[in-house]
Amino acid sequence: WYLKNKKGITLFFWLFLFTSVFVVGINMGGGEQGLILTVNIPSNYKEVSSDEVILVNTEIIVLGEKQEKITDIIFEYSLLDREGKIIFKILETKAVLLRANFIKEIEIPKDLESGIYTITVKATYNGINRTASDTFEIIGLLKKINHWWNFFF
């Protein structure tokens, strides 16, 4: 959705349910730039063991660029514990043409305790930073066995 006022200022609005979305972008009519970043962990990866892999779906939309221009965007994936302590970071650069959707596999360290964790993704482009996140739970062995027991029986 977008709104445009009499001076040609366009505000972009983006809404997703059950995901973390940050809308950034004010187009002043002169090609101002912005980013829309969405991060989502699929529901079947919301409960994992500490030695498993989770998938992180990241969608990025670049506002204010011409369609034929490829943009390099730096993505920083961070795993945080429930207190907000950073466990690790992964940096990568992706080429984007207006809009892209990436699925990142992240291996969970074996020594993490059970509990709620957060994956935070920071996108950086041309001095613009946007951050979005989603949570998942590391479950213990007993909870995992109980989950599979209930699934089969």
Coordinates of C-alpha atoms in Angstrom, one line a residue, residues 74-79 86 88-93 104-107 119-122:
I74 CA 25.1 -6.9 2.9
F75 CA 23.2 -9.3 5.1
E76 CA 24.2 -10.0 8.7
Y77 CA 22.6 -13.0 10.3
S78 CA 22.9 -13.1 14.1
L79 CA 21.8 -15.8 16.6
I86 CA 25.1 -12.7 20.4
F88 CA 27.4 -15.9 16.4
K89 CA 27.2 -13.8 13.3
I90 CA 27.3 -14.6 9.6
L91 CA 28.0 -11.9 7.0
E92 CA 27.2 -12.3 3.3
T93 CA 26.7 -10.0 0.3
K104 CA 19.5 -19.4 4.5
E105 CA 20.4 -22.6 6.3
I106 CA 21.9 -22.0 9.7
E107 CA 23.4 -24.8 11.7
I119 CA 17.6 -15.0 14.5
T120 CA 18.1 -11.3 13.6
V121 CA 18.9 -10.2 10.0
K122 CA 20.4 -6.8 9.3

